[in-house]
Amino acid sequence: MRAPWHAWESAYGQTGGHSMATPSSEERAQLRELIENSLRRQGFCIRNGQIHLSENPSKDKMRRLHRLSVQHRIEKAQLRLGRHEDRLLQRIASGSEIDPAKVAPRLVEVLPDSEDELLFRYASLHWSIPTSSGYGRRLRFLVEDAHNGKLIGLFGLCDPVFSVGARDKWIGWNLDARKTRLRNVMEAFILGSVPPYSMLLGGKLVAMLCGSDEVRDAFRRKYSHGESWIRGHSADGRLAMIATTSALGRSSIYNRLRFADRLMMFSVGFTSGWGEFQFTNGAYSQLRDYAEKYCDKTAKHKSWGVGFRNRREVVRRVLAHVGLSGNLMNHGIRRELFVMPLAENAREFLRGEHQQLMGFHQPADELAAFFLRRWLVPRAERCPEFAGYSSESFRLWRK
């Protein structure tokens, strides 16, 4: 993933300390072979220094491409979370525990070092693609069913990346306005529902609650004071827009998402297909070790310490160092990009044309009530299969 907005305020063009060590030709060759074999095991083809996919890969094929990275995350998390699994599973519903007419969604902000944080991390491992833990500023929420105390879904917001062509074109940003008002945008790094609520279109509910008044209030409380590390700008606690991407190609969850008669989310295009998830399986630790030993460090602000900005920087530098093309970072999986304006004049505000933000009135309880009427209850009547789901199916580590 690219650097968050505040990272671009650093001395981007400089490099840190230079490594004195020089790898042997054998070390370079071994790492090249490891990288290429890892990509092939995931299902990628490599020709002329580029990754190749079928022109329109199915969602099942895209899930298979992510499988090794997801499995690696699950294995890595077992030591930290495995001993808590029995307890965490008590917060996952079986279908028989859901009464569609009595579902009562509530937002719970996740606090550090809490049981809710353990549940957030545990549930995140069930996504079909590897998820980020977020960058920079972060807000995390669980969505629970107050009727039975079970988890419906979760979402996390973090700093957005600095430059996204489709998003920036939709807003109408020039460079100066983007530098000034990007702090008023957040990106959903994870967003979705868990079964059996996902069978009842719970992902739509979670997406709607991202835009609730309660989330804007939480953002204001947390980020309306202080200043940025680099330039000393005063913090601005006004949240004008949330952006996110679909997990696999086009999204049926975000598309046509409405509250009353108003669209809440807009599709603005697709990502370009560049990233580093294809390296974040078992191979990444070896890339990181190689980078630490042999590659020039990325310059950072003195308050952040010296190292690499992010995983993408590590992968890019290692590929160049061992003689592989940077085009291997183009995995070719284009995801649909959505934006959720949180005010009538969100675009004008973000362009710097308006100084006041005219936020929508979207209380969480009203959003939830609309979702229940519009989607959940009719879905439960049409698709009663959710009632057969067992929470034991959510278990990751068998005893």
mmCIF file of C-alpha atoms in Angstrom:
data_model
loop_
_atom_site.group_PDB
_atom_site.id
_atom_site.type_symbol
_atom_site.label_atom_id
_atom_site.label_comp_id
_atom_site.label_asym_id
_atom_site.label_seq_id
_atom_site.Cartn_x
_atom_site.Cartn_y
_atom_site.Cartn_z
ATOM 1 C CA MET A 1 0.000 0.000 0.000
ATOM 2 C CA ARG A 2 1.219 3.521 -0.721
ATOM 3 C CA ALA A 3 2.328 5.922 1.957
ATOM 4 C CA PRO A 4 -0.392 7.797 3.866
ATOM 5 C CA TRP A 5 -0.832 11.505 3.340
ATOM 6 C CA HIS A 6 1.395 12.679 6.170
ATOM 7 C CA ALA A 7 4.352 10.623 4.927
ATOM 8 C CA TRP A 8 4.502 12.738 1.777
ATOM 9 C CA GLU A 9 5.452 15.737 3.878
ATOM 10 C CA SER A 10 8.837 14.107 4.540
ATOM 11 C CA ALA A 11 12.042 14.705 2.630
ATOM 12 C CA TYR A 12 10.962 12.313 -0.065
ATOM 13 C CA GLY A 13 13.902 12.614 -2.381
ATOM 14 C CA GLN A 14 16.673 11.827 0.110
ATOM 15 C CA THR A 15 18.030 8.494 1.269
ATOM 16 C CA GLY A 16 19.113 7.391 4.670
ATOM 17 C CA GLY A 17 22.318 5.698 5.705
ATOM 18 C CA HIS A 18 24.051 3.535 3.135
ATOM 19 C CA SER A 19 24.663 -0.122 3.844
ATOM 20 C CA MET A 20 28.295 -1.260 3.833
ATOM 21 C CA ALA A 21 27.373 -4.890 3.173
ATOM 22 C CA THR A 22 27.323 -6.312 -0.335
ATOM 23 C CA PRO A 23 25.346 -9.478 -1.152
ATOM 24 C CA SER A 24 27.021 -12.297 -3.020
ATOM 25 C CA SER A 25 25.772 -13.213 -6.472
ATOM 26 C CA GLU A 26 24.519 -16.466 -4.935
ATOM 27 C CA GLU A 27 22.404 -14.594 -2.373
ATOM 28 C CA ARG A 28 20.857 -12.474 -5.113
ATOM 29 C CA ALA A 29 20.107 -15.525 -7.223
ATOM 30 C CA GLN A 30 18.541 -17.413 -4.309
ATOM 31 C CA LEU A 31 16.250 -14.524 -3.446
ATOM 32 C CA ARG A 32 15.247 -14.061 -7.098
ATOM 33 C CA GLU A 33 14.317 -17.728 -7.258
ATOM 34 C CA LEU A 34 12.369 -17.536 -3.998
ATOM 35 C CA ILE A 35 10.364 -14.542 -5.239
ATOM 36 C CA GLU A 36 9.540 -16.092 -8.611
ATOM 37 C CA ASN A 37 8.594 -19.458 -7.081
ATOM 38 C CA SER A 38 6.366 -17.720 -4.525
ATOM 39 C CA LEU A 39 4.508 -15.849 -7.273
ATOM 40 C CA ARG A 40 4.001 -19.033 -9.287
ATOM 41 C CA ARG A 41 2.695 -20.936 -6.243
ATOM 42 C CA GLN A 42 0.039 -18.258 -5.842
ATOM 43 C CA GLY A 43 -1.109 -18.806 -9.409
ATOM 44 C CA PHE A 44 0.639 -15.984 -11.252
ATOM 45 C CA CYS A 45 2.409 -16.430 -14.569
ATOM 46 C CA ILE A 46 5.641 -14.503 -15.139
ATOM 47 C CA ARG A 47 6.662 -13.492 -18.652
ATOM 48 C CA ASN A 48 9.168 -10.828 -19.634
ATOM 49 C CA GLY A 49 9.408 -9.508 -16.101
ATOM 50 C CA GLN A 50 5.661 -9.037 -15.723
ATOM 51 C CA ILE A 51 2.817 -10.827 -13.948
ATOM 52 C CA HIS A 52 0.090 -12.077 -16.244
ATOM 53 C CA LEU A 53 -3.530 -12.914 -15.426
ATOM 54 C CA SER A 54 -6.446 -13.891 -17.580
ATOM 55 C CA GLU A 55 -8.111 -10.783 -18.979
ATOM 56 C CA ASN A 56 -11.132 -10.955 -16.647
ATOM 57 C CA PRO A 57 -10.282 -13.299 -13.765
ATOM 58 C CA SER A 58 -13.248 -14.633 -11.810
ATOM 59 C CA LYS A 59 -13.710 -13.802 -8.135
ATOM 60 C CA ASP A 60 -12.896 -17.409 -7.263
ATOM 61 C CA LYS A 61 -9.592 -17.129 -9.124
ATOM 62 C CA MET A 62 -8.798 -13.859 -7.351
ATOM 63 C CA ARG A 63 -9.475 -15.528 -4.002
ATOM 64 C CA ARG A 64 -7.065 -18.306 -4.961
ATOM 65 C CA LEU A 65 -4.394 -15.739 -5.802
ATOM 66 C CA HIS A 66 -4.751 -14.302 -2.299
ATOM 67 C CA ARG A 67 -4.927 -17.659 -0.537
ATOM 68 C CA LEU A 68 -1.240 -18.031 0.369
ATOM 69 C CA SER A 69 -1.039 -14.499 1.764
ATOM 70 C CA VAL A 70 -4.206 -14.988 3.803
ATOM 71 C CA GLN A 71 -3.045 -18.345 5.121
ATOM 72 C CA HIS A 72 0.302 -16.870 6.112
ATOM 73 C CA ARG A 73 -1.468 -14.169 8.145
ATOM 74 C CA ILE A 74 -3.584 -16.793 9.903
ATOM 75 C CA GLU A 75 -0.557 -18.903 10.767
ATOM 76 C CA LYS A 76 1.359 -15.869 12.006
ATOM 77 C CA ALA A 77 -1.566 -14.787 14.219
ATOM 78 C CA GLN A 78 -2.110 -18.164 15.869
ATOM 79 C CA LEU A 79 0.486 -17.643 18.596
ATOM 80 C CA ARG A 80 -1.115 -14.330 19.571
ATOM 81 C CA LEU A 81 -4.806 -15.129 19.136
ATOM 82 C CA GLY A 82 -5.180 -18.905 19.081
ATOM 83 C CA ARG A 83 -5.462 -19.264 22.849
ATOM 84 C CA HIS A 84 -8.385 -16.784 22.849
ATOM 85 C CA GLU A 85 -10.361 -18.434 20.067
ATOM 86 C CA ASP A 86 -12.874 -20.346 22.204
ATOM 87 C CA ARG A 87 -13.789 -17.159 24.041
ATOM 88 C CA LEU A 88 -13.955 -15.026 20.898
ATOM 89 C CA LEU A 89 -16.186 -17.551 19.163
ATOM 90 C CA GLN A 90 -18.798 -16.895 21.845
ATOM 91 C CA ARG A 91 -19.317 -13.494 20.200
ATOM 92 C CA ILE A 92 -20.034 -15.037 16.779
ATOM 93 C CA ALA A 93 -23.665 -15.975 16.172
ATOM 94 C CA SER A 94 -25.112 -19.204 14.944
ATOM 95 C CA GLY A 95 -28.076 -18.694 12.654
ATOM 96 C CA SER A 96 -30.477 -20.023 15.259
ATOM 97 C CA GLU A 97 -29.500 -17.126 17.556
ATOM 98 C CA ILE A 98 -30.698 -14.457 15.107
ATOM 99 C CA ASP A 99 -34.256 -13.162 15.086
ATOM 100 C CA PRO A 100 -34.416 -10.910 11.987
ATOM 101 C CA ALA A 101 -37.294 -8.891 13.463
ATOM 102 C CA LYS A 102 -35.271 -8.139 16.614
ATOM 103 C CA VAL A 103 -31.796 -7.393 15.202
ATOM 104 C CA ALA A 104 -30.574 -4.213 16.956
ATOM 105 C CA PRO A 105 -27.296 -2.912 15.491
ATOM 106 C CA ARG A 106 -25.044 -0.802 17.696
ATOM 107 C CA LEU A 107 -21.628 0.765 17.118
ATOM 108 C CA VAL A 108 -18.771 -0.030 19.492
ATOM 109 C CA GLU A 109 -15.523 1.922 19.160
ATOM 110 C CA VAL A 110 -12.511 -0.367 19.541
ATOM 111 C CA LEU A 111 -10.033 0.740 22.182
ATOM 112 C CA PRO A 112 -6.394 -0.409 22.343
ATOM 113 C CA ASP A 113 -5.583 -3.462 24.455
ATOM 114 C CA SER A 114 -9.225 -4.410 24.891
ATOM 115 C CA GLU A 115 -11.255 -7.560 24.333
ATOM 116 C CA ASP A 116 -12.926 -5.744 21.452
ATOM 117 C CA GLU A 117 -9.518 -5.251 19.835
ATOM 118 C CA LEU A 118 -8.851 -8.995 20.066
ATOM 119 C CA LEU A 119 -12.187 -9.663 18.383
ATOM 120 C CA PHE A 120 -11.456 -7.076 15.679
ATOM 121 C CA ARG A 121 -8.123 -8.735 14.869
ATOM 122 C CA TYR A 122 -9.586 -12.219 14.985
ATOM 123 C CA ALA A 123 -12.522 -11.397 12.717
ATOM 124 C CA SER A 124 -10.186 -9.589 10.283
ATOM 125 C CA LEU A 125 -8.373 -12.859 9.630
ATOM 126 C CA HIS A 126 -11.502 -14.245 7.942
ATOM 127 C CA TRP A 127 -11.381 -11.850 4.988
ATOM 128 C CA SER A 128 -10.727 -13.537 1.627
ATOM 129 C CA ILE A 129 -7.944 -11.038 0.893
ATOM 130 C CA PRO A 130 -5.125 -9.954 3.205
ATOM 131 C CA THR A 131 -6.131 -6.828 5.089
ATOM 132 C CA SER A 132 -4.053 -3.910 6.296
ATOM 133 C CA SER A 133 -3.908 -2.795 9.911
ATOM 134 C CA GLY A 134 -4.198 0.814 8.771
ATOM 135 C CA TYR A 135 -1.764 3.726 8.543
ATOM 136 C CA GLY A 136 -1.449 6.967 10.469
ATOM 137 C CA ARG A 137 -4.665 8.131 12.092
ATOM 138 C CA ARG A 138 -7.000 5.238 12.859
ATOM 139 C CA LEU A 139 -10.542 4.621 14.045
ATOM 140 C CA ARG A 140 -11.889 1.098 14.466
ATOM 141 C CA PHE A 141 -15.437 -0.016 15.174
ATOM 142 C CA LEU A 142 -17.359 -3.199 15.779
ATOM 143 C CA VAL A 143 -21.012 -3.456 14.799
ATOM 144 C CA GLU A 144 -22.863 -5.662 17.277
ATOM 145 C CA ASP A 145 -26.386 -6.980 17.559
ATOM 146 C CA ALA A 146 -27.597 -5.638 20.896
ATOM 147 C CA HIS A 147 -30.355 -8.256 20.904
ATOM 148 C CA ASN A 148 -27.959 -11.179 21.337
ATOM 149 C CA GLY A 149 -24.543 -9.573 21.890
ATOM 150 C CA LYS A 150 -23.104 -11.106 18.715
ATOM 151 C CA LEU A 151 -20.826 -9.541 16.118
ATOM 152 C CA ILE A 152 -22.430 -8.297 12.903
ATOM 153 C CA GLY A 153 -19.323 -6.810 11.293
ATOM 154 C CA LEU A 154 -16.517 -4.306 11.609
ATOM 155 C CA PHE A 155 -14.755 -1.453 9.894
ATOM 156 C CA GLY A 156 -11.540 0.476 10.284
ATOM 157 C CA LEU A 157 -10.643 3.928 8.995
ATOM 158 C CA CYS A 158 -7.133 5.234 8.434
ATOM 159 C CA ASP A 159 -5.224 7.941 6.586
ATOM 160 C CA PRO A 160 -5.836 7.882 2.838
ATOM 161 C CA VAL A 161 -3.068 7.503 0.284
ATOM 162 C CA PHE A 162 -1.881 10.792 -1.121
ATOM 163 C CA SER A 163 -2.661 10.319 -4.787
ATOM 164 C CA VAL A 164 -5.529 8.280 -6.238
ATOM 165 C CA GLY A 165 -6.399 9.329 -9.764
ATOM 166 C CA ALA A 166 -10.089 8.363 -9.835
ATOM 167 C CA ARG A 167 -10.805 9.801 -6.379
ATOM 168 C CA ASP A 168 -8.944 13.030 -7.058
ATOM 169 C CA LYS A 169 -10.643 13.515 -10.422
ATOM 170 C CA TRP A 170 -14.109 12.992 -8.870
ATOM 171 C CA ILE A 171 -13.388 15.607 -6.204
ATOM 172 C CA GLY A 172 -11.805 17.977 -8.706
ATOM 173 C CA TRP A 173 -8.622 18.427 -6.688
ATOM 174 C CA ASN A 174 -5.569 20.384 -7.653
ATOM 175 C CA LEU A 175 -2.344 19.717 -5.780
ATOM 176 C CA ASP A 176 -2.632 22.599 -3.307
ATOM 177 C CA ALA A 177 -6.227 21.778 -2.334
ATOM 178 C CA ARG A 178 -5.363 18.114 -1.929
ATOM 179 C CA LYS A 179 -2.431 18.936 0.371
ATOM 180 C CA THR A 180 -4.696 21.141 2.485
ATOM 181 C CA ARG A 181 -7.863 19.065 2.675
ATOM 182 C CA LEU A 182 -6.700 15.440 2.461
ATOM 183 C CA ARG A 183 -6.729 15.484 6.258
ATOM 184 C CA ASN A 184 -10.548 15.682 5.991
ATOM 185 C CA VAL A 185 -10.725 12.328 4.216
ATOM 186 C CA MET A 186 -10.330 8.843 5.653
ATOM 187 C CA GLU A 187 -10.007 5.490 3.944
ATOM 188 C CA ALA A 188 -11.734 2.282 5.056
ATOM 189 C CA PHE A 189 -8.918 -0.261 5.213
ATOM 190 C CA ILE A 190 -11.323 -2.994 6.255
ATOM 191 C CA LEU A 191 -15.108 -3.036 6.022
ATOM 192 C CA GLY A 192 -17.547 -5.899 6.048
ATOM 193 C CA SER A 193 -19.809 -8.318 7.827
ATOM 194 C CA VAL A 194 -19.220 -11.768 9.313
ATOM 195 C CA PRO A 195 -21.500 -14.781 8.917
ATOM 196 C CA PRO A 196 -24.328 -15.395 9.387
ATOM 197 C CA TYR A 197 -25.117 -11.655 9.199
ATOM 198 C CA SER A 198 -23.205 -11.462 5.917
ATOM 199 C CA MET A 199 -25.846 -13.813 4.478
ATOM 200 C CA LEU A 200 -28.387 -11.130 5.382
ATOM 201 C CA LEU A 201 -26.496 -8.371 3.521
ATOM 202 C CA GLY A 202 -24.866 -7.168 6.724
ATOM 203 C CA GLY A 203 -22.038 -5.665 4.678
ATOM 204 C CA LYS A 204 -24.433 -2.967 3.505
ATOM 205 C CA LEU A 205 -25.266 -2.092 7.101
ATOM 206 C CA VAL A 206 -21.587 -1.827 8.051
ATOM 207 C CA ALA A 207 -20.898 0.414 5.046
ATOM 208 C CA MET A 208 -23.810 2.672 5.973
ATOM 209 C CA LEU A 209 -22.652 3.002 9.571
ATOM 210 C CA CYS A 210 -19.245 4.235 8.374
ATOM 211 C CA GLY A 211 -21.020 7.432 7.434
ATOM 212 C CA SER A 212 -22.973 7.828 10.659
ATOM 213 C CA ASP A 213 -23.000 10.933 12.824
ATOM 214 C CA GLU A 214 -21.423 8.867 15.599
ATOM 215 C CA VAL A 215 -18.358 8.097 13.483
ATOM 216 C CA ARG A 216 -17.968 11.753 12.504
ATOM 217 C CA ASP A 217 -18.250 12.687 16.193
ATOM 218 C CA ALA A 218 -15.591 10.136 17.143
ATOM 219 C CA PHE A 219 -13.285 11.544 14.467
ATOM 220 C CA ARG A 220 -13.879 15.066 15.764
ATOM 221 C CA ARG A 221 -13.157 14.077 19.366
ATOM 222 C CA LYS A 222 -9.944 12.317 18.447
ATOM 223 C CA TYR A 223 -8.548 14.601 15.766
ATOM 224 C CA SER A 224 -9.746 18.146 16.404
ATOM 225 C CA HIS A 225 -6.732 18.987 18.571
ATOM 226 C CA GLY A 226 -2.998 18.892 18.116
ATOM 227 C CA GLU A 227 -0.949 19.384 14.970
ATOM 228 C CA SER A 228 0.814 17.328 12.306
ATOM 229 C CA TRP A 229 4.335 16.172 13.077
ATOM 230 C CA ILE A 230 5.990 17.510 9.966
ATOM 231 C CA ARG A 231 4.546 20.900 9.088
ATOM 232 C CA GLY A 232 2.892 21.804 12.368
ATOM 233 C CA HIS A 233 -0.550 22.316 10.812
ATOM 234 C CA SER A 234 -3.402 22.475 13.288
ATOM 235 C CA ALA A 235 -5.590 19.378 13.250
ATOM 236 C CA ASP A 236 -9.017 19.654 11.641
ATOM 237 C CA GLY A 237 -11.661 17.371 13.140
ATOM 238 C CA ARG A 238 -14.102 17.633 10.231
ATOM 239 C CA LEU A 239 -14.585 14.392 8.320
ATOM 240 C CA ALA A 240 -15.907 15.165 4.834
ATOM 241 C CA MET A 241 -15.545 11.887 2.961
ATOM 242 C CA ILE A 242 -14.635 8.213 3.257
ATOM 243 C CA ALA A 243 -13.083 6.240 0.412
ATOM 244 C CA THR A 244 -12.735 2.488 0.040
ATOM 245 C CA THR A 245 -12.142 -0.214 -2.543
ATOM 246 C CA SER A 246 -13.994 -3.441 -3.175
ATOM 247 C CA ALA A 247 -12.269 -6.636 -2.132
ATOM 248 C CA LEU A 248 -12.657 -8.442 -5.451
ATOM 249 C CA GLY A 249 -13.326 -6.492 -8.632
ATOM 250 C CA ARG A 250 -16.804 -5.002 -8.819
ATOM 251 C CA SER A 251 -18.795 -4.626 -5.608
ATOM 252 C CA SER A 252 -22.417 -5.630 -5.107
ATOM 253 C CA ILE A 253 -22.328 -4.424 -1.483
ATOM 254 C CA TYR A 254 -21.481 -0.768 -2.126
ATOM 255 C CA ASN A 255 -23.253 -0.426 -5.451
ATOM 256 C CA ARG A 256 -26.611 1.384 -5.193
ATOM 257 C CA LEU A 257 -26.261 1.773 -1.424
ATOM 258 C CA ARG A 258 -28.974 4.207 -0.328
ATOM 259 C CA PHE A 259 -30.296 5.926 2.745
ATOM 260 C CA ALA A 260 -33.894 6.946 2.058
ATOM 261 C CA ASP A 261 -33.823 8.475 -1.425
ATOM 262 C CA ARG A 262 -30.141 9.435 -1.474
ATOM 263 C CA LEU A 263 -27.180 7.448 -2.759
ATOM 264 C CA MET A 264 -24.560 7.096 -0.040
ATOM 265 C CA MET A 265 -21.655 5.748 -2.109
ATOM 266 C CA PHE A 266 -20.452 6.466 -5.614
ATOM 267 C CA SER A 267 -18.279 4.319 -7.859
ATOM 268 C CA VAL A 268 -15.556 6.573 -9.286
ATOM 269 C CA GLY A 269 -13.406 4.062 -11.151
ATOM 270 C CA PHE A 270 -10.942 1.260 -10.551
ATOM 271 C CA THR A 271 -7.519 0.947 -8.992
ATOM 272 C CA SER A 272 -4.603 0.435 -11.367
ATOM 273 C CA GLY A 273 -3.677 -3.037 -10.126
ATOM 274 C CA TRP A 274 -0.390 -2.171 -8.417
ATOM 275 C CA GLY A 275 0.441 -3.384 -4.916
ATOM 276 C CA GLU A 276 2.465 -5.736 -2.783
ATOM 277 C CA PHE A 277 0.032 -8.327 -1.407
ATOM 278 C CA GLN A 278 1.654 -10.975 -3.650
ATOM 279 C CA PHE A 279 4.850 -10.612 -1.605
ATOM 280 C CA THR A 280 3.266 -10.517 1.867
ATOM 281 C CA ASN A 281 3.240 -14.257 2.404
ATOM 282 C CA GLY A 282 6.142 -16.306 3.747
ATOM 283 C CA ALA A 283 8.512 -14.627 1.289
ATOM 284 C CA TYR A 284 8.153 -11.132 2.720
ATOM 285 C CA SER A 285 10.157 -11.750 5.891
ATOM 286 C CA GLN A 286 13.128 -12.747 3.739
ATOM 287 C CA LEU A 287 12.689 -9.669 1.554
ATOM 288 C CA ARG A 288 12.619 -7.522 4.664
ATOM 289 C CA ASP A 289 15.761 -9.143 6.090
ATOM 290 C CA TYR A 290 17.560 -8.620 2.778
ATOM 291 C CA ALA A 291 16.465 -4.982 2.608
ATOM 292 C CA GLU A 292 17.629 -4.286 6.158
ATOM 293 C CA LYS A 293 21.031 -5.786 5.393
ATOM 294 C CA TYR A 294 21.747 -4.531 1.900
ATOM 295 C CA CYS A 295 19.401 -1.741 0.749
ATOM 296 C CA ASP A 296 19.577 1.984 1.377
ATOM 297 C CA LYS A 297 17.037 3.039 3.965
ATOM 298 C CA THR A 298 14.185 5.356 3.067
ATOM 299 C CA ALA A 299 14.609 8.858 4.464
ATOM 300 C CA LYS A 300 12.117 9.718 7.179
ATOM 301 C CA HIS A 301 11.413 12.617 9.439
ATOM 302 C CA LYS A 302 13.600 12.494 12.541
ATOM 303 C CA SER A 303 10.509 12.019 14.732
ATOM 304 C CA TRP A 304 9.718 8.727 12.973
ATOM 305 C CA GLY A 305 13.117 7.090 13.151
ATOM 306 C CA VAL A 306 15.089 5.641 10.227
ATOM 307 C CA GLY A 307 13.931 2.710 8.174
ATOM 308 C CA PHE A 308 11.498 2.011 5.357
ATOM 309 C CA ARG A 309 8.255 3.894 4.845
ATOM 310 C CA ASN A 310 6.122 0.835 4.154
ATOM 311 C CA ARG A 311 6.038 -2.656 2.671
ATOM 312 C CA ARG A 312 5.815 -1.304 -0.851
ATOM 313 C CA GLU A 313 9.102 0.539 -0.416
ATOM 314 C CA VAL A 314 10.802 -2.623 0.862
ATOM 315 C CA VAL A 315 9.561 -4.716 -2.060
ATOM 316 C CA ARG A 316 10.445 -2.088 -4.672
ATOM 317 C CA ARG A 317 14.002 -1.709 -3.422
ATOM 318 C CA VAL A 318 14.634 -5.431 -3.101
ATOM 319 C CA LEU A 319 13.332 -6.203 -6.593
ATOM 320 C CA ALA A 320 15.705 -3.643 -8.073
ATOM 321 C CA HIS A 321 18.596 -4.859 -5.928
ATOM 322 C CA VAL A 322 18.325 -8.499 -7.041
ATOM 323 C CA GLY A 323 17.742 -7.648 -10.700
ATOM 324 C CA LEU A 324 13.993 -8.238 -11.000
ATOM 325 C CA SER A 325 11.574 -5.886 -12.712
ATOM 326 C CA GLY A 326 9.498 -3.495 -10.637
ATOM 327 C CA ASN A 327 6.607 -4.513 -12.901
ATOM 328 C CA LEU A 328 6.191 -7.570 -10.666
ATOM 329 C CA MET A 329 4.363 -5.197 -8.327
ATOM 330 C CA ASN A 330 1.630 -4.883 -10.948
ATOM 331 C CA HIS A 331 -0.562 -7.818 -9.904
ATOM 332 C CA GLY A 332 -3.277 -6.795 -12.372
ATOM 333 C CA ILE A 333 -6.202 -7.078 -9.949
ATOM 334 C CA ARG A 334 -8.236 -3.911 -10.381
ATOM 335 C CA ARG A 335 -10.631 -3.098 -7.553
ATOM 336 C CA GLU A 336 -13.612 -0.814 -7.751
ATOM 337 C CA LEU A 337 -13.092 2.477 -5.928
ATOM 338 C CA PHE A 338 -15.980 4.041 -4.011
ATOM 339 C CA VAL A 339 -16.365 7.353 -2.203
ATOM 340 C CA MET A 340 -18.881 8.252 0.503
ATOM 341 C CA PRO A 341 -19.462 12.010 0.862
ATOM 342 C CA LEU A 342 -20.547 12.924 4.388
ATOM 343 C CA ALA A 343 -21.856 16.388 3.554
ATOM 344 C CA GLU A 344 -23.975 18.121 0.944
ATOM 345 C CA ASN A 345 -20.986 20.196 -0.112
ATOM 346 C CA ALA A 346 -18.234 17.628 0.448
ATOM 347 C CA ARG A 347 -16.576 18.203 -2.926
ATOM 348 C CA GLU A 348 -16.731 21.982 -2.722
ATOM 349 C CA PHE A 349 -15.284 21.850 0.802
ATOM 350 C CA LEU A 350 -12.473 19.507 -0.240
ATOM 351 C CA ARG A 351 -11.613 21.757 -3.164
ATOM 352 C CA GLY A 352 -11.318 24.678 -0.749
ATOM 353 C CA GLU A 353 -14.264 26.558 -2.288
ATOM 354 C CA HIS A 354 -16.384 26.322 0.896
ATOM 355 C CA GLN A 355 -15.070 26.853 4.407
ATOM 356 C CA GLN A 356 -18.116 25.438 6.203
ATOM 357 C CA LEU A 357 -19.047 21.754 5.922
ATOM 358 C CA MET A 358 -22.782 21.043 5.686
ATOM 359 C CA GLY A 359 -22.856 17.491 7.028
ATOM 360 C CA PHE A 360 -25.698 15.073 6.382
ATOM 361 C CA HIS A 361 -27.928 14.076 9.302
ATOM 362 C CA GLN A 362 -27.248 10.333 9.569
ATOM 363 C CA PRO A 363 -27.692 8.965 13.121
ATOM 364 C CA ALA A 364 -26.679 5.332 13.456
ATOM 365 C CA ASP A 365 -30.079 4.246 14.745
ATOM 366 C CA GLU A 366 -31.859 5.752 11.723
ATOM 367 C CA LEU A 367 -29.406 4.154 9.304
ATOM 368 C CA ALA A 368 -29.879 0.803 11.022
ATOM 369 C CA ALA A 369 -33.676 1.052 11.006
ATOM 370 C CA PHE A 370 -33.672 1.831 7.277
ATOM 371 C CA PHE A 371 -31.336 -1.100 6.584
ATOM 372 C CA LEU A 372 -33.535 -3.536 8.502
ATOM 373 C CA ARG A 373 -36.655 -2.523 6.571
ATOM 374 C CA ARG A 374 -35.024 -2.223 3.178
ATOM 375 C CA TRP A 375 -32.650 -5.195 3.170
ATOM 376 C CA LEU A 376 -32.339 -7.488 6.191
ATOM 377 C CA VAL A 377 -35.950 -8.538 6.850
ATOM 378 C CA PRO A 378 -36.808 -9.138 3.158
ATOM 379 C CA ARG A 379 -33.539 -11.034 2.692
ATOM 380 C CA ALA A 380 -34.226 -13.280 5.685
ATOM 381 C CA GLU A 381 -37.633 -14.167 4.230
ATOM 382 C CA ARG A 382 -36.193 -14.976 0.803
ATOM 383 C CA CYS A 383 -33.060 -16.788 2.020
ATOM 384 C CA PRO A 384 -33.730 -18.668 5.274
ATOM 385 C CA GLU A 385 -30.498 -20.675 4.851
ATOM 386 C CA PHE A 386 -28.735 -18.329 7.292
ATOM 387 C CA ALA A 387 -30.531 -20.124 10.145
ATOM 388 C CA GLY A 388 -28.452 -23.252 9.536
ATOM 389 C CA TYR A 389 -25.100 -21.550 10.064
ATOM 390 C CA SER A 390 -23.005 -22.775 13.016
ATOM 391 C CA SER A 391 -20.572 -20.430 14.723
ATOM 392 C CA GLU A 392 -18.162 -23.344 14.912
ATOM 393 C CA SER A 393 -17.647 -22.858 11.167
ATOM 394 C CA PHE A 394 -15.874 -19.602 12.026
ATOM 395 C CA ARG A 395 -13.094 -21.443 13.873
ATOM 396 C CA LEU A 396 -9.631 -20.963 12.348
ATOM 397 C CA TRP A 397 -7.496 -23.305 14.403
ATOM 398 C CA ARG A 398 -8.697 -26.803 15.042
ATOM 399 C CA LYS A 399 -8.092 -28.279 18.457
#
